[in-house]
């Protein structure tokens, strides 16, 4: 599917199940307890096995907009970056900054741990109700801003993993928006 190249990093949009991704780290759209939940969080915990919950218990939760790292246990990914997206409450409660912070903190954590390939789900766009087009624009915009500010980044591949066609389409629109801006 669609790709976007920025310095040494390739951004991809793929449809699929993030628990099956062969990357150094998958990002989990967790909740503040880090003790598991529904959606992608539940799927990651099921695929990683009970050791993941045990590791998460030692982390003392995670604030909205922040990110924490664990091993990936039974996943193909060596690491899981747990980040907590905002619940959509109409858009006037700092949701955009908090969502951008999820991507920024996840990228910083990845960089600090030598992670080169990273897969993100569409954070906050499921149970947390964030409008899809706004969320994907923030995801792509924040990643590109990060790469612009980190020209020496060692991250080579960033994949936006989508569960449905509407999400794929929204990321493709966000890529095109960027490409139009650079013409
Ligand atoms: P949030 O609570 O942050 O909204 P959800 O897990 O409800 O998180 O949804 C976030 C996104 O992840 C949604 O687009 C949902 O369809 C998608 N999703 C759910 N399961 C998976 C999975 N196994 N792989 C990739 N994406 C998934």
Tab-separated table of C-alpha atoms and ligand atoms in Angstrom:
chain	number	residue	atom	x	y	z
A	1	UNK	CA	0.000	0.000	0.000
A	2	UNK	CA	0.954	3.626	0.136
A	3	UNK	CA	4.432	4.777	1.211
A	4	UNK	CA	6.026	8.081	2.056
A	5	UNK	CA	9.794	8.641	2.247
A	6	UNK	CA	11.250	11.259	4.604
A	7	UNK	CA	15.047	11.449	4.967
A	8	UNK	CA	16.128	7.867	5.861
A	9	UNK	CA	12.692	6.801	7.098
A	10	UNK	CA	9.866	5.159	5.167
A	11	UNK	CA	6.288	5.574	6.379
A	12	UNK	CA	3.884	2.814	5.331
A	13	UNK	CA	0.140	2.328	5.560
A	14	UNK	CA	-0.974	-1.309	5.738
A	15	UNK	CA	-4.195	-3.096	6.522
A	16	UNK	CA	-3.758	-5.886	9.046
A	17	UNK	CA	-3.394	-7.086	12.596
A	18	UNK	CA	-0.661	-5.282	14.548
A	19	UNK	CA	-0.073	-8.344	16.759
A	20	UNK	CA	1.404	-10.126	13.716
A	21	UNK	CA	3.795	-7.364	12.662
A	22	UNK	CA	7.467	-8.253	12.318
A	23	UNK	CA	8.950	-5.029	13.656
A	24	UNK	CA	11.258	-4.114	16.528
A	25	UNK	CA	8.351	-2.577	18.463
A	26	UNK	CA	4.584	-2.398	18.225
A	27	UNK	CA	2.764	0.485	19.892
A	28	UNK	CA	-0.194	-0.387	22.091
A	29	UNK	CA	-3.170	1.974	22.493
A	30	UNK	CA	-3.469	1.270	26.210
A	31	UNK	CA	-5.380	2.864	29.078
A	32	UNK	CA	-3.880	4.594	32.122
A	33	UNK	CA	-3.910	1.441	34.245
A	34	UNK	CA	-1.777	-0.459	31.676
A	35	UNK	CA	-3.575	-3.564	32.923
A	36	UNK	CA	-5.198	-4.469	29.615
A	37	UNK	CA	-8.482	-3.592	27.974
A	38	UNK	CA	-10.456	-4.083	24.788
A	39	UNK	CA	-9.588	-3.400	21.166
A	40	UNK	CA	-5.957	-3.473	20.146
A	41	UNK	CA	-4.854	-3.553	23.813
A	42	UNK	CA	-6.700	-6.834	24.425
A	43	UNK	CA	-5.359	-8.303	21.187
A	44	UNK	CA	-1.747	-7.403	22.072
A	45	UNK	CA	-2.067	-8.883	25.576
A	46	UNK	CA	-3.597	-12.110	24.214
A	47	UNK	CA	-0.874	-12.492	21.610
A	48	UNK	CA	2.016	-11.550	23.931
A	49	UNK	CA	0.882	-13.871	26.746
A	50	UNK	CA	0.455	-13.345	30.501
A	51	UNK	CA	4.056	-12.208	30.965
A	52	UNK	CA	3.045	-8.898	29.380
A	53	UNK	CA	0.470	-8.176	32.076
A	54	UNK	CA	3.020	-9.104	34.749
A	55	UNK	CA	5.506	-6.645	33.224
A	56	UNK	CA	2.858	-3.922	32.978
A	57	UNK	CA	1.961	-4.339	36.667
A	58	UNK	CA	5.448	-3.131	37.622
A	59	UNK	CA	5.087	0.152	35.665
A	60	UNK	CA	2.624	1.964	37.925
A	61	UNK	CA	0.335	2.963	35.060
A	62	UNK	CA	0.881	5.588	32.386
A	63	UNK	CA	-0.517	9.105	32.025
A	64	UNK	CA	-2.536	10.086	28.990
A	65	UNK	CA	-0.102	11.317	26.333
A	66	UNK	CA	2.854	9.440	27.822
A	67	UNK	CA	4.522	6.148	26.774
A	68	UNK	CA	6.246	3.224	28.522
A	69	UNK	CA	8.240	0.239	27.232
A	70	UNK	CA	8.030	-3.500	27.934
A	71	UNK	CA	9.363	-6.575	26.166
A	72	UNK	CA	7.097	-8.150	23.539
A	73	UNK	CA	7.266	-11.674	25.051
A	74	UNK	CA	5.449	-14.030	22.639
A	75	UNK	CA	4.993	-11.385	19.944
A	76	UNK	CA	7.327	-11.289	16.949
A	77	UNK	CA	8.074	-7.720	18.035
A	78	UNK	CA	10.826	-7.569	20.659
A	79	UNK	CA	9.196	-4.610	22.413
A	80	UNK	CA	5.809	-3.083	23.133
A	81	UNK	CA	5.514	0.675	23.590
A	82	UNK	CA	2.368	1.335	25.630
A	83	UNK	CA	0.872	4.770	25.129
A	84	UNK	CA	-2.408	6.186	26.359
A	85	UNK	CA	-4.456	8.213	23.917
A	86	UNK	CA	-7.061	10.770	24.990
A	87	UNK	CA	-10.752	9.953	25.158
A	88	UNK	CA	-12.537	12.252	22.659
A	89	UNK	CA	-14.667	14.735	24.605
A	90	UNK	CA	-15.553	17.147	21.785
A	91	UNK	CA	-12.084	18.469	20.964
A	92	UNK	CA	-11.818	21.323	23.492
A	93	UNK	CA	-10.130	19.328	26.251
A	94	UNK	CA	-6.583	19.194	24.906
A	95	UNK	CA	-7.252	16.039	22.910
A	96	UNK	CA	-5.121	17.070	19.896
A	97	UNK	CA	-2.031	17.883	21.991
A	98	UNK	CA	-2.416	14.698	24.005
A	99	UNK	CA	-2.734	12.559	20.886
A	100	UNK	CA	0.313	14.244	19.299
A	101	UNK	CA	2.205	13.606	22.534
A	102	UNK	CA	1.459	9.849	22.254
A	103	UNK	CA	3.244	9.719	18.893
A	104	UNK	CA	6.085	12.024	19.987
A	105	UNK	CA	6.791	10.134	23.251
A	106	UNK	CA	6.558	6.758	21.495
A	107	UNK	CA	9.117	7.874	18.904
A	108	UNK	CA	11.452	9.271	21.590
A	109	UNK	CA	11.234	6.030	23.551
A	110	UNK	CA	11.871	3.972	20.412
A	111	UNK	CA	14.906	6.081	19.507
A	112	UNK	CA	16.299	5.841	23.048
A	113	UNK	CA	16.132	2.021	22.881
A	114	UNK	CA	17.637	1.586	19.424
A	115	UNK	CA	14.313	0.547	17.898
A	116	UNK	CA	14.504	0.971	14.120
A	117	UNK	CA	11.173	-0.391	12.935
A	118	UNK	CA	7.936	0.579	14.598
A	119	UNK	CA	4.212	-0.108	14.027
A	120	UNK	CA	1.433	2.170	15.298
A	121	UNK	CA	-2.289	1.418	15.541
A	122	UNK	CA	-4.708	4.323	14.990
A	123	UNK	CA	-4.531	5.459	18.623
A	124	UNK	CA	-7.791	6.752	20.187
A	125	UNK	CA	-9.900	6.112	17.056
A	126	UNK	CA	-11.675	3.015	18.402
A	127	UNK	CA	-13.279	2.859	21.847
A	128	UNK	CA	-11.922	6.365	22.668
A	129	UNK	CA	-13.934	7.890	19.797
A	130	UNK	CA	-11.407	10.296	18.225
A	131	UNK	CA	-12.610	11.430	14.755
A	132	UNK	CA	-10.641	9.392	12.236
A	133	UNK	CA	-9.477	12.077	9.784
A	134	UNK	CA	-8.321	14.350	12.585
A	135	UNK	CA	-6.494	11.501	14.332
A	136	UNK	CA	-4.652	10.294	11.218
A	137	UNK	CA	-3.648	13.863	10.307
A	138	UNK	CA	-2.150	14.251	13.800
A	139	UNK	CA	-0.419	10.851	13.561
A	140	UNK	CA	1.252	11.618	10.222
A	141	UNK	CA	1.932	15.266	11.065
A	142	UNK	CA	3.574	14.440	14.397
A	143	UNK	CA	5.745	11.676	12.919
A	144	UNK	CA	6.923	13.965	10.100
A	145	UNK	CA	7.633	16.812	12.505
A	146	UNK	CA	9.625	14.419	14.690
A	147	UNK	CA	11.704	13.245	11.690
A	148	UNK	CA	12.262	16.824	10.586
A	149	UNK	CA	13.591	17.681	14.048
A	150	UNK	CA	15.703	14.480	14.211
A	151	UNK	CA	17.583	14.350	10.902
A	152	UNK	CA	19.918	11.733	12.436
A	153	UNK	CA	17.064	9.452	13.514
A	154	UNK	CA	17.899	5.720	13.387
A	155	UNK	CA	14.247	4.802	12.860
A	156	UNK	CA	13.999	3.386	9.330
A	157	UNK	CA	10.419	2.109	9.056
A	158	UNK	CA	7.212	3.433	10.599
A	159	UNK	CA	4.063	1.488	9.751
A	160	UNK	CA	0.526	2.682	10.399
A	161	UNK	CA	-1.417	-0.561	10.827
A	162	UNK	CA	-5.120	-0.283	10.051
A	163	UNK	CA	-7.904	-2.655	10.945
A	164	UNK	CA	-10.309	-1.382	8.301
A	165	UNK	CA	-10.465	0.336	4.905
A	166	UNK	CA	-11.742	3.632	6.295
A	167	UNK	CA	-8.574	3.948	8.385
A	168	UNK	CA	-6.334	3.053	5.410
A	169	UNK	CA	-8.098	5.724	3.360
A	170	UNK	CA	-7.714	8.341	6.104
A	171	UNK	CA	-3.924	7.742	6.315
A	172	UNK	CA	-3.620	7.829	2.521
A	173	UNK	CA	-5.369	11.193	2.532
A	174	UNK	CA	-2.963	12.438	5.201
A	175	UNK	CA	0.038	11.268	3.101
A	176	UNK	CA	-1.376	13.021	0.039
A	177	UNK	CA	-1.937	16.173	2.047
A	178	UNK	CA	1.769	16.158	2.949
A	179	UNK	CA	2.851	15.413	-0.652
A	180	UNK	CA	0.736	18.310	-1.937
A	181	UNK	CA	2.423	20.578	0.615
A	182	UNK	CA	5.910	19.679	-0.682
A	183	UNK	CA	5.207	20.170	-4.423
B	1	LIG	P1	-8.596	3.359	21.685
B	1	LIG	O1	-9.151	2.955	23.020
B	1	LIG	O2	-7.276	4.093	21.798
B	1	LIG	O3	-9.605	4.043	20.827
B	1	LIG	P2	-8.953	0.817	20.251
B	1	LIG	O4	-8.164	-0.432	20.458
B	1	LIG	O5	-10.401	0.790	20.611
B	1	LIG	O6	-8.142	1.973	21.007
B	1	LIG	O7	-8.859	1.242	18.737
B	1	LIG	C1	-7.740	1.848	18.137
B	1	LIG	C2	-7.637	1.378	16.680
B	1	LIG	O8	-7.049	0.076	16.650
B	1	LIG	C3	-8.983	1.246	15.961
B	1	LIG	O9	-8.813	1.705	14.622
B	1	LIG	C4	-9.226	-0.271	15.963
B	1	LIG	O10	-10.017	-0.678	14.862
B	1	LIG	C5	-7.792	-0.762	15.789
B	1	LIG	N1	-7.514	-2.156	16.169
B	1	LIG	C6	-8.159	-2.992	16.992
B	1	LIG	N2	-7.531	-4.179	17.048
B	1	LIG	C7	-6.436	-4.089	16.229
B	1	LIG	C8	-5.378	-4.965	15.837
B	1	LIG	N3	-5.299	-6.220	16.305
B	1	LIG	N4	-4.441	-4.509	14.961
B	1	LIG	C9	-4.487	-3.239	14.483
B	1	LIG	N5	-5.451	-2.369	14.819
B	1	LIG	C10	-6.410	-2.786	15.668
